[in-house]
Coordinates of C-alpha atoms and ligand atoms in Angstrom, one line a residue:
X15 CA 77.9 114.3 86.3
X16 CA 75.9 114.6 89.1
X17 CA 73.0 114.3 87.3
X18 CA 73.8 110.6 86.7
X19 CA 72.1 108.5 89.2
X20 CA 74.8 106.8 91.6
X21 CA 74.0 103.7 90.6
X22 CA 74.2 104.1 86.8
X23 CA 77.8 104.9 86.5
X24 CA 79.2 101.6 87.9
X25 CA 76.7 100.2 85.4
X26 CA 77.9 102.1 82.8
X27 CA 81.4 101.6 83.1
X28 CA 80.5 98.1 83.5
X29 CA 78.8 97.7 79.9
X30 CA 81.8 99.3 78.6
X31 CA 84.1 96.4 79.5
X32 CA 81.6 94.2 77.4
X33 CA 81.7 96.8 74.4
X34 CA 85.5 96.0 74.0
X35 CA 83.5 92.6 72.5
X36 CA 80.9 94.3 70.3
X37 CA 81.3 92.3 67.4
X38 CA 80.3 88.9 69.7
X39 CA 77.8 91.1 71.3
X40 CA 75.9 92.1 67.7
X41 CA 76.1 88.4 66.6
X42 CA 74.5 87.6 70.0
X43 CA 72.1 90.3 69.4
X44 CA 71.1 89.1 66.2
X45 CA 70.6 85.5 67.0
X46 CA 68.5 87.2 69.7
X47 CA 66.1 88.7 67.4
X48 CA 66.1 85.7 65.3
X49 CA 64.9 83.8 68.3
X50 CA 62.6 86.1 69.7
X51 CA 61.6 87.2 66.2
X52 CA 60.5 83.5 65.3
X53 CA 57.8 83.7 68.0
X54 CA 55.8 85.7 65.7
X55 CA 55.6 82.9 63.0
X56 CA 55.4 80.2 65.6
X57 CA 52.5 81.5 66.8
X58 CA 50.7 82.4 63.4
X59 CA 51.5 78.6 62.2
X60 CA 50.3 77.4 65.5
X61 CA 46.9 79.3 64.9
X62 CA 46.8 77.7 61.4
X63 CA 47.8 74.4 62.1
X64 CA 45.2 73.9 64.9
X65 CA 42.4 75.5 62.5
X66 CA 43.6 73.1 59.6
X67 CA 43.5 70.1 62.3
X68 CA 40.1 70.8 63.6
X69 CA 38.5 72.1 60.7
X70 CA 37.0 68.6 59.4
X71 CA 34.6 70.0 56.8
X72 CA 37.1 72.2 54.8
X73 CA 40.4 71.9 55.7
X74 CA 42.8 70.0 53.0
X75 CA 45.6 68.0 54.2
X76 CA 47.9 70.2 52.2
X77 CA 47.6 73.3 54.6
X78 CA 47.9 71.4 57.3
X79 CA 50.9 70.0 56.1
X80 CA 52.5 73.4 55.1
X81 CA 51.6 74.8 58.5
X82 CA 52.9 72.0 60.3
X83 CA 56.0 72.6 58.3
X84 CA 56.0 76.1 59.2
X85 CA 55.4 75.8 62.8
X86 CA 58.5 72.8 62.8
X87 CA 60.8 75.5 61.2
X88 CA 59.8 78.5 63.6
X89 CA 60.6 76.3 66.7
X90 CA 63.7 75.1 64.9
X91 CA 64.8 78.9 64.3
X92 CA 63.9 79.9 67.7
X93 CA 66.4 77.4 69.2
X94 CA 68.9 78.1 67.1
X95 CA 68.5 81.8 67.6
X96 CA 68.3 81.2 71.5
X97 CA 71.3 78.8 72.1
X98 CA 73.8 81.1 69.6
X99 CA 72.7 84.0 71.5
X100 CA 73.5 82.8 74.8
X101 CA 76.6 81.1 73.3
X102 CA 77.7 84.6 72.1
X103 CA 76.6 86.8 75.3
X104 CA 78.0 84.3 78.1
X105 CA 81.1 84.0 76.2
X106 CA 81.1 88.1 76.5
X107 CA 80.4 87.8 80.4
X108 CA 82.8 85.4 81.0
X109 CA 85.4 87.5 79.3
X110 CA 84.5 90.4 81.3
X111 CA 85.1 88.7 84.1
X112 CA 88.4 87.5 83.1
X113 CA 89.4 91.4 82.3
X114 CA 87.7 92.3 85.5
X115 CA 89.8 89.8 87.2
X116 CA 93.1 90.2 85.8
X117 CA 92.7 94.2 86.1
X118 CA 91.8 93.6 90.0
X119 CA 95.1 90.9 90.1
X120 CA 96.9 93.5 88.1
X121 CA 95.9 96.2 90.5
X122 CA 96.8 94.2 93.5
X123 CA 100.4 94.1 92.5
X124 CA 100.8 98.0 91.7
X125 CA 99.1 99.2 95.0
X126 CA 101.4 100.2 97.8
X127 CA 102.1 98.7 101.1
X128 CA 100.0 100.8 103.2
X129 CA 96.8 99.6 101.3
X130 CA 97.5 96.4 102.5
X131 CA 97.5 97.6 105.8
X132 CA 94.3 99.6 105.5
X133 CA 92.5 96.1 103.8
X134 CA 92.2 92.5 105.4
X135 CA 93.2 89.7 102.8
X136 CA 89.7 88.2 102.8
X137 CA 88.1 91.4 101.9
X138 CA 90.7 91.2 98.8
X139 CA 90.5 87.7 98.0
X140 CA 86.5 88.4 97.8
X141 CA 86.5 91.6 95.7
X142 CA 88.6 89.2 93.2
X143 CA 86.5 86.1 93.2
X144 CA 83.1 86.8 94.7
X145 CA 82.4 90.4 93.4
X146 CA 83.5 89.5 90.2
X147 CA 81.2 86.4 89.9
X148 CA 78.2 88.3 90.7
X149 CA 79.5 91.0 87.6
X150 CA 79.4 88.1 85.3
X151 CA 75.7 87.4 86.0
X152 CA 74.9 90.8 85.0
X153 CA 76.6 90.9 82.0
X154 CA 76.0 87.4 81.0
X155 CA 72.5 86.8 82.2
X156 CA 71.4 90.7 81.6
X157 CA 72.6 91.0 78.3
X158 CA 71.4 87.6 77.0
X159 CA 68.0 88.3 78.3
X160 CA 68.1 92.1 76.5
X161 CA 69.2 90.5 73.6
X162 CA 66.8 88.3 73.4
X163 CA 63.4 88.4 75.6
X164 CA 62.4 92.1 74.2
X165 CA 62.0 90.5 70.8
X166 CA 60.3 87.8 72.1
X167 CA 57.8 89.6 74.2
X168 CA 57.4 92.3 71.3
X169 CA 56.7 89.1 68.8
X170 CA 53.9 87.9 71.2
X171 CA 52.5 91.3 71.4
X172 CA 52.5 92.1 67.8
X173 CA 50.7 88.7 67.1
X174 CA 48.2 89.4 69.8
X175 CA 47.4 92.8 68.2
X176 CA 47.4 91.3 64.7
X177 CA 44.8 88.8 65.7
X178 CA 42.7 90.7 67.9
X179 CA 44.1 93.9 69.0
X180 CA 40.7 94.5 71.7
X181 CA 41.6 91.7 73.6
X182 CA 45.8 92.5 73.1
X183 CA 44.6 95.8 74.7
X184 CA 43.0 94.2 77.4
X185 CA 45.8 92.1 78.0
X186 CA 48.3 94.8 78.3
X187 CA 46.3 96.1 80.9
X188 CA 47.8 93.3 83.3
X189 CA 51.7 93.7 82.1
X190 CA 51.8 96.9 84.2
X191 CA 50.8 95.2 87.4
X192 CA 53.0 92.3 86.9
X193 CA 55.7 94.7 86.6
X194 CA 54.9 96.7 90.0
X195 CA 55.9 94.2 92.6
X196 CA 59.2 93.3 90.6
X197 CA 60.4 97.2 91.1
X198 CA 59.1 97.2 94.5
X199 CA 61.0 94.0 95.6
X200 CA 64.1 94.8 93.4
X201 CA 65.4 97.4 95.4
X202 CA 65.1 95.6 98.3
X203 CA 66.8 92.2 96.8
X204 CA 69.5 95.2 96.3
X205 CA 70.0 96.4 99.6
X206 CA 70.2 93.1 101.0
X207 CA 72.6 91.7 98.7
X208 CA 75.0 94.6 99.0
X209 CA 74.9 93.7 103.0
X210 CA 75.1 90.1 102.4
X211 CA 78.3 90.3 100.4
X212 CA 79.7 92.5 103.2
X213 CA 78.9 90.4 105.7
X214 CA 80.3 87.6 103.7
X215 CA 83.7 89.3 103.1
X216 CA 83.8 89.8 106.8
X217 CA 83.0 86.1 107.7
X218 CA 86.0 85.5 105.2
X219 CA 88.1 87.7 107.0
X220 CA 87.3 86.0 110.5
X221 CA 88.1 82.7 108.8
X222 CA 91.3 83.8 107.3
X223 CA 92.7 85.3 110.4
X224 CA 91.7 82.8 112.6
X225 CA 93.3 79.9 110.4
X226 CA 96.5 81.7 110.2
X227 CA 96.4 82.9 113.4
X228 CA 95.7 79.4 114.7
X229 CA 98.6 79.6 117.3
X230 CA 97.7 82.4 119.2
X231 CA 94.1 81.8 119.4
X232 CA 95.1 78.5 120.9
X233 CA 97.6 79.6 123.0
X234 CA 95.3 82.4 124.3
X235 CA 92.4 80.3 124.9
X236 CA 90.6 82.4 122.7
X237 CA 88.6 79.7 120.8
X238 CA 85.3 80.4 122.2
X239 CA 85.7 84.5 121.7
X240 CA 86.8 83.1 118.1
X241 CA 83.6 81.1 117.6
X242 CA 81.2 83.7 119.1
X243 CA 83.1 86.1 116.5
X244 CA 82.4 84.1 113.5
X245 CA 79.1 82.9 114.6
X246 CA 78.0 86.5 114.9
X247 CA 78.7 87.4 111.4
X248 CA 77.7 83.7 110.2
X249 CA 74.3 85.0 111.7
X250 CA 74.4 88.0 110.3
X251 CA 75.1 86.7 106.7
X252 CA 72.1 84.1 107.5
X253 CA 69.6 86.8 107.9
X254 CA 70.3 89.2 105.0
X255 CA 70.1 86.3 102.3
X256 CA 67.1 84.9 103.7
X257 CA 65.8 88.4 103.2
X258 CA 66.9 88.5 99.9
X259 CA 64.5 85.2 99.2
X260 CA 62.0 86.7 100.8
X261 CA 62.0 89.5 98.6
X262 CA 63.3 87.5 95.6
X263 CA 60.5 84.8 95.4
X264 CA 57.6 86.9 96.0
X265 CA 57.6 87.9 92.2
X266 CA 57.1 84.6 90.6
X267 CA 53.8 83.7 92.8
X268 CA 52.7 87.2 92.2
X269 CA 52.9 86.9 88.3
X270 CA 51.4 83.5 88.1
X271 CA 48.5 84.5 89.8
X272 CA 48.1 87.5 87.5
X273 CA 48.5 85.3 84.6
X274 CA 45.8 83.0 85.6
X275 CA 43.7 85.8 85.9
X276 CA 44.7 86.9 82.5
X277 CA 43.9 83.1 81.2
X278 CA 40.3 83.0 82.6
X279 CA 39.5 86.5 81.4
X280 CA 40.3 85.3 77.8
X281 CA 38.2 82.1 78.2
X282 CA 35.7 84.7 79.2
X283 CA 36.4 86.6 76.3
X284 CA 36.2 84.0 73.9
X285 CA 33.2 82.9 75.0
X286 CA 31.6 86.4 74.1
X287 CA 33.5 86.9 70.9
X288 CA 33.3 83.4 69.8
X289 CA 36.9 82.9 68.7
X290 CA 38.2 80.1 66.4
X291 CA 40.3 76.9 68.3
X292 CA 43.2 78.4 66.2
X293 CA 43.0 81.7 67.1
X294 CA 42.5 80.7 70.8
X295 CA 45.1 78.5 70.9
X296 CA 47.6 80.6 69.3
X297 CA 46.4 83.7 71.4
X298 CA 46.9 81.6 75.0
X299 CA 50.2 80.5 73.6
X300 CA 51.1 84.2 73.1
X301 CA 49.8 85.1 76.4
X302 CA 52.2 82.1 77.7
X303 CA 55.0 83.1 75.8
X304 CA 54.9 86.3 77.2
X305 CA 55.2 85.5 80.4
X306 CA 58.8 84.2 80.1
X307 CA 60.2 87.3 78.3
X308 CA 58.3 89.4 80.8
X309 CA 59.7 87.5 83.9
X310 CA 63.1 87.6 82.3
X311 CA 62.9 91.6 81.9
X312 CA 61.7 92.0 85.3
X313 CA 64.8 90.1 86.7
X314 CA 67.1 92.3 84.4
X315 CA 66.4 95.3 87.1
X316 CA 67.2 93.0 90.1
X317 CA 70.1 91.0 88.8
X318 CA 71.5 94.7 88.2
X319 CA 70.9 96.0 91.2
X320 CA 72.5 92.6 92.9
X321 CA 75.6 93.2 91.1
X322 CA 75.6 97.0 91.3
X323 CA 77.2 96.4 95.0
X324 CA 79.8 94.3 93.3
X325 CA 80.8 96.3 90.6
X326 CA 80.9 99.3 92.8
X327 CA 83.5 97.4 95.1
X328 CA 85.3 96.2 92.2
X329 CA 85.7 99.7 90.4
X330 CA 86.5 101.3 94.0
X331 CA 89.8 98.8 94.3
X332 CA 90.6 99.8 90.4
X333 CA 90.2 103.2 91.2
X334 CA 92.1 103.3 94.4
X335 CA 94.9 105.8 93.6
X336 CA 98.3 104.0 93.2
X337 CA 100.6 106.2 95.6
X338 CA 104.0 104.8 94.8
X339 CA 104.0 105.0 90.7
X340 CA 106.6 103.5 88.2
X341 CA 107.9 106.3 85.9
X342 CA 106.7 105.3 82.0
X343 CA 110.8 105.5 80.9
X344 CA 112.3 104.0 84.1
X345 CA 115.7 103.6 84.0
X346 CA 117.8 100.9 85.1
X347 CA 121.3 101.6 86.9
X348 CA 123.7 100.1 84.4
X349 CA 127.1 101.3 86.6
X350 CA 127.8 100.0 90.0
X351 CA 126.3 101.7 92.9
X352 CA 128.7 104.5 94.5
X353 CA 126.0 105.8 96.8
X354 CA 122.4 105.9 98.2
X355 CA 121.6 109.2 99.7
X356 CA 118.6 110.5 102.1
X357 CA 118.4 114.2 101.4
X358 CA 116.0 115.6 104.3
X359 CA 113.8 112.6 104.1
X360 CA 110.6 113.0 106.3
X361 CA 107.7 110.2 106.0
X362 CA 104.5 109.9 107.5
X363 CA 102.2 107.0 107.1
X364 CA 99.2 109.4 107.4
X365 CA 98.8 110.4 111.5
X366 CA 101.8 111.6 113.0
X367 CA 105.6 111.8 111.3
X368 CA 107.6 108.7 111.5
X369 CA 110.6 110.0 109.9
X370 CA 112.1 113.5 110.3
X371 CA 114.5 114.9 108.5
X372 CA 116.9 112.2 107.6
X373 CA 120.0 113.4 106.0
X374 CA 122.1 110.1 105.3
X375 CA 124.8 109.4 102.7
X376 CA 126.0 105.3 102.4
X377 CA 128.8 104.8 100.3
X378 CA 129.3 101.9 98.1
X379 CA 130.5 99.2 99.9
X380 CA 129.8 100.5 103.4
X381 CA 128.0 98.7 106.2
X382 CA 125.7 100.6 108.1
X383 CA 124.1 99.7 110.8
X384 CA 120.5 101.0 112.0
X385 CA 120.0 100.8 116.2
X386 CA 117.2 102.4 118.0
X387 CA 114.0 101.2 120.3
X388 CA 111.0 99.3 118.8
X389 CA 109.0 102.1 116.9
X390 CA 111.9 104.3 116.1
X391 CA 111.4 104.0 112.3
X392 CA 113.9 101.7 111.4
X393 CA 112.2 99.6 109.0
X394 CA 110.3 102.3 107.6
X395 CA 113.6 103.9 106.9
X396 CA 115.0 100.8 105.2
X397 CA 111.6 100.2 103.3
X398 CA 111.9 103.3 101.5
X399 CA 115.0 102.1 99.7
X400 CA 113.0 99.2 97.8
X401 CA 110.2 102.6 97.5
X402 CA 107.9 100.2 99.3
X403 CA 107.0 104.0 100.3
X404 CA 107.9 107.3 99.0
X405 CA 109.1 110.0 101.2
X406 CA 106.3 112.5 102.2
X407 CA 109.2 115.2 102.2
X408 CA 112.7 115.2 100.5
X409 CA 114.0 112.2 98.4
X410 CA 116.3 109.3 98.0
X411 CA 118.9 109.3 95.9
X412 CA 120.8 106.2 94.1
X413 CA 124.4 107.6 92.5
X414 CA 122.3 110.8 92.5
X415 CA 119.4 109.5 90.8
X416 CA 116.1 109.9 92.4
X417 CA 114.6 106.3 93.2
X418 CA 111.3 107.9 91.3
X419 CA 113.3 108.0 88.2
X420 CA 114.1 104.2 88.1
X421 CA 111.9 101.1 87.0
X422 CA 110.7 99.0 89.6
X423 CA 112.6 96.2 87.9
X424 CA 115.6 98.6 87.6
X425 CA 115.5 99.9 91.1
X426 CA 115.0 96.3 92.7
X427 CA 117.5 93.9 91.2
X428 CA 119.8 96.2 93.0
X429 CA 118.6 95.0 96.7
X430 CA 118.2 92.1 98.2
X431 CA 116.4 92.5 101.4
X432 CA 115.8 89.9 104.3
X433 CA 113.1 90.7 107.0
X434 CA 111.8 89.6 110.3
X435 CA 108.8 87.6 109.0
X436 CA 110.1 86.1 106.0
X437 CA 107.4 84.5 103.4
X438 CA 108.0 81.5 101.6
X439 CA 105.9 80.0 99.0
X440 CA 104.1 76.7 99.0
X441 CA 106.9 75.5 96.4
X442 CA 110.0 73.5 96.8
X443 CA 113.1 74.7 98.7
X444 CA 114.9 75.1 95.6
X445 CA 112.3 77.5 93.9
X446 CA 112.1 79.5 97.3
X447 CA 115.7 80.2 97.4
X448 CA 115.7 81.2 93.6
X449 CA 112.5 83.2 93.7
X450 CA 112.2 85.8 91.2
X451 CA 115.3 85.3 89.9
X452 CA 115.0 84.1 86.1
X453 CA 117.6 81.6 86.0
X454 CA 117.4 77.9 88.6
X455 CA 120.8 77.2 88.7
X456 CA 121.3 74.2 91.0
X457 CA 124.6 74.7 91.7
X458 CA 124.3 78.4 93.2
X459 CA 121.3 77.3 95.1
X460 CA 123.4 74.9 96.9
X461 CA 126.2 77.3 97.1
X462 CA 123.6 80.0 98.6
X463 CA 122.2 77.4 101.0
X464 CA 125.7 76.3 102.2
X465 CA 126.5 79.8 102.9
X466 CA 123.3 80.4 105.0
X467 CA 124.4 77.5 106.9
X468 CA 120.9 75.5 105.5
X469 CA 122.1 73.0 103.6
X470 CA 122.5 70.8 106.1
X471 CA 118.8 70.8 107.6
X472 CA 117.5 70.7 104.0
X473 CA 119.8 67.1 103.0
X474 CA 118.0 65.8 106.3
X475 CA 114.2 66.9 104.4
X476 CA 112.8 64.0 103.1
X477 CA 113.2 65.6 99.2
X478 CA 116.1 67.7 99.8
X479 CA 116.3 70.9 97.8
X480 CA 112.4 69.4 96.2
X481 CA 110.7 69.3 99.7
X482 CA 108.1 71.6 99.4
X483 CA 107.6 73.9 102.7
X484 CA 103.7 73.9 103.2
X485 CA 102.0 77.1 103.2
X486 CA 104.0 79.9 104.1
X487 CA 106.9 77.6 104.9
X488 CA 104.6 76.0 107.5
X489 CA 106.9 72.7 107.9
X490 CA 109.6 74.7 108.5
X491 CA 111.0 76.1 111.6
X492 CA 111.4 79.9 112.3
X493 CA 115.1 79.8 112.2
X494 CA 114.8 77.5 109.3
X495 CA 112.8 79.9 107.5
X496 CA 115.1 82.5 108.1
X497 CA 117.8 81.1 106.8
X498 CA 116.3 80.0 103.7
X499 CA 115.5 83.8 103.3
X500 CA 119.2 84.5 103.7
X501 CA 120.0 82.1 101.4
X502 CA 117.4 83.5 98.8
X503 CA 119.2 87.2 99.3
X504 CA 122.9 85.7 98.6
X505 CA 121.7 83.7 95.7
X506 CA 120.2 87.2 94.8
X507 CA 123.5 88.6 94.6
X508 CA 122.2 92.2 94.5
X509 CA 124.7 95.4 95.3
X510 CA 122.6 96.8 98.3
X511 CA 121.7 94.5 101.1
X512 CA 119.0 95.4 103.4
X513 CA 118.9 93.3 107.0
X514 CA 115.7 93.9 109.0
X515 CA 116.3 91.8 111.9
X516 CA 117.5 89.0 109.5
X517 CA 118.7 86.8 112.4
X518 CA 116.0 87.6 115.1
X519 CA 114.6 84.1 114.8
X520 CA 117.6 82.2 115.3
X521 CA 119.1 80.8 118.2
X522 CA 122.6 81.9 119.4
X523 CA 124.2 79.0 117.4
X524 CA 122.5 79.3 114.5
X525 CA 123.0 83.0 114.3
X526 CA 126.4 82.9 115.3
X527 CA 126.8 80.5 112.4
X528 CA 124.6 82.5 109.9
X529 CA 126.5 85.7 110.9
X530 CA 129.5 84.6 109.9
X531 CA 127.8 84.1 106.5
X532 CA 126.2 87.1 106.5
X533 CA 129.4 89.3 107.0
X534 CA 130.8 87.1 104.3
X535 CA 127.6 88.3 102.3
X536 CA 128.2 92.2 102.9
X537 CA 131.8 92.1 101.9
X538 CA 131.9 94.6 98.9
X539 CA 128.2 95.3 99.2
X540 CA 126.3 98.4 100.3
X541 CA 124.5 96.9 103.5
X542 CA 121.8 98.5 105.9
X543 CA 121.5 96.4 108.7
X544 CA 118.7 96.8 111.4
X545 CA 119.4 94.3 114.3
X546 CA 118.1 94.0 117.7
X547 CA 121.3 92.4 119.0
X548 CA 124.0 95.1 119.4
X549 CA 126.6 92.4 119.6
X550 CA 125.9 91.4 115.8
X551 CA 126.4 95.1 114.4
X552 CA 129.5 96.2 116.6
X553 CA 132.0 95.7 113.5
X554 CA 129.4 97.9 110.9
X555 CA 131.6 101.1 109.1
X556 CA 129.1 103.3 111.0
X557 CA 126.0 102.9 113.3
X558 CA 122.8 105.4 112.9
X559 CA 120.9 105.8 116.2
X560 CA 117.1 106.3 115.3
X561 CA 114.9 107.8 118.1
X562 CA 111.6 109.0 117.3
X563 CA 112.2 109.0 113.7
X564 CA 115.4 111.3 113.9
X565 CA 119.0 110.3 113.6
X566 CA 120.1 111.2 117.2
X567 CA 123.6 109.7 117.2
X568 CA 126.2 108.4 114.7
X569 CA 129.9 106.8 114.8
X570 CA 131.5 103.6 114.9
X571 CA 130.7 101.5 118.1
X572 CA 133.9 102.4 120.0
X573 CA 132.9 106.2 119.5
X574 CA 129.2 105.9 120.3
X575 CA 130.3 104.0 123.6
X576 CA 132.4 106.9 124.4
X577 CA 129.9 109.7 123.9
X578 CA 127.5 108.1 126.7
X579 CA 124.3 108.8 124.9
X580 CA 121.4 106.5 123.6
X581 CA 123.5 104.1 122.2
X582 CA 125.7 103.5 125.7
X583 CA 122.2 103.4 127.0
X584 CA 120.8 100.4 125.0
X585 CA 124.3 98.9 124.9
X586 CA 124.4 98.7 128.8
X587 CA 120.7 97.3 128.6
X588 CA 121.5 94.4 126.6
X589 CA 124.7 94.2 128.3
X590 CA 123.1 93.8 131.8
X591 CA 120.3 91.2 130.0
X592 CA 123.5 89.3 128.8
X593 CA 125.5 88.8 131.8
X594 CA 122.4 87.8 133.8
X595 CA 121.4 85.3 131.4
Ligands
ADP23 P1 111.1 100.0 114.2 O1 111.5 99.4 113.0 O2 112.4 100.9 114.3 O3 110.7 99.1 115.1 P2 108.8 100.9 112.4 O4 109.5 101.5 111.5 O5 108.2 99.4 112.3 O6 110.0 101.0 113.7 O7 107.6 101.7 113.1 C1 107.7 102.9 112.9 C2 106.5 103.7 113.3 O8 105.7 103.6 112.2 C3 105.7 103.1 114.6 O9 104.9 104.1 115.4 C4 104.8 102.1 113.9 O10 103.5 102.3 114.8 C5 104.6 102.9 112.6 N1 104.0 102.3 111.5 C6 104.7 101.1 111.0 N2 104.4 100.5 110.2 C7 103.0 101.1 110.0 C8 101.9 101.4 108.7 N3 102.0 100.0 107.9 N4 100.8 102.0 108.9 C9 101.1 102.9 110.0 N5 102.0 103.2 110.9 C10 103.1 102.4 110.8
MG24 MG1 110.9 96.9 112.8

């Protein structure tokens, strides 16, 4: 492993994607050989045509015609070979990009939430779009060149050796001189491209954050600060791009100058050795025809370098370990929920422990409330149930079966979740309520909306249930969004209900209305309710008080009040607040 140079590994892996389409690659290669190889016949006929045309004394019209037809045939072959080679190889290139994008997106669906808290959305979007495009250049551009240019180069060289080997060898000396700068500047281009891609993704992050956080930016008067932050990244991108231009474009003039030197030398040689017109013309053409393949092959190196940074980033994403994995033969739950159980569960996000030895048994139909100060681990505890995270120690079971044994689908259809930050898709209200359900039943949607106290405001909107909610539900108020999220949970009709501060964005009046909907929805269901306002959970069957990731108290509202512990303290705090208001 260790003797493989670092850059070779993503490259090899990348071309393995291309090899999946080896049939088309082969056809592309064959056409490349035809297109490239035809250069030899083309040059030979060019020389002969020229000689026949200029040899006024002995040349026959017949040989002129024959060689002319030959010339046209070889040009045609070259065109056809070129065209189909490009077509087939680009086909593979675009297909590889499609595959990579599909894999990236599939991976993003599998990755656990902790991955998303480590990476910005701008960065992830850039990987799936920009980086894959970079890679596509490497696969189609580079492979197309490799399938064609070497043969054109060999054919041109072969022809030169065939016509005048001394002159050919002399010409060969020029070639390495052409290659030298390509190698040197190629390295620089690679370095700068990698940096520019990184800066570009930073720039996207700043932009993305700024746009989605526009309210906060304005409210805190941070426009100038944000602009400076953006401009700084923007300048960095410019700096890198311009360095790439400097390094990359120095190649062409250098090669052209060297080519000019070559042609001049050939002319001197022609003078000394008395070449025929045909020999000279075809030799010069061979030199000219060599230039393009050589240039392209020179570029191959750079294109690969440029794509390698992108490929590395893509493979890093694809190799990201999936911590929360779905079992291969995951089961579903084909019986009613009997109990949900936390068995000595501890959890950490990576730093300190967030949940400590939680033992908890929730029976079917039980309504359990979690209270505790902010950061005590309530949301974390609730997020272990749909397996957003897995416990670091201990296990969570449903009807005695470890949650890890369920298929995601099997587990998650048992659960309806409403959180504080509700996410709505830029789709109609009806589709947002029915999100994730196979059947979209307008009557049930309306019923769910009525029960979530959302029906009235939906009817007031321009197109009722078909109104588009705008990106992230931007056209709705926080309370409206939350009522839609509750309607979505009602529509889902799952046996386990998790409400994480589900009514926190509502005003008192709507909360009272929605609360009755929630109470009704909870009937007969196993529920975990996290509420900031203790008044909403007073009637829970059991209240658990969390403190620093431990359950420190539990019991009914009355029992806990009587204990004069943490719950009593939290209750008095809120009670004092409400009387003051
Ligand atoms: P609560 O819902 O009770 O307010 P949380 O469960 O959200 O508390 O958070 C418990 C602790 O875990 C807090 O200290 C919080 O900072 C930390 N935490 C929450 N989410 C993450 C995360 N994605 N990555 C790292 N730490 C987190
Ligand atoms: Mg929380």
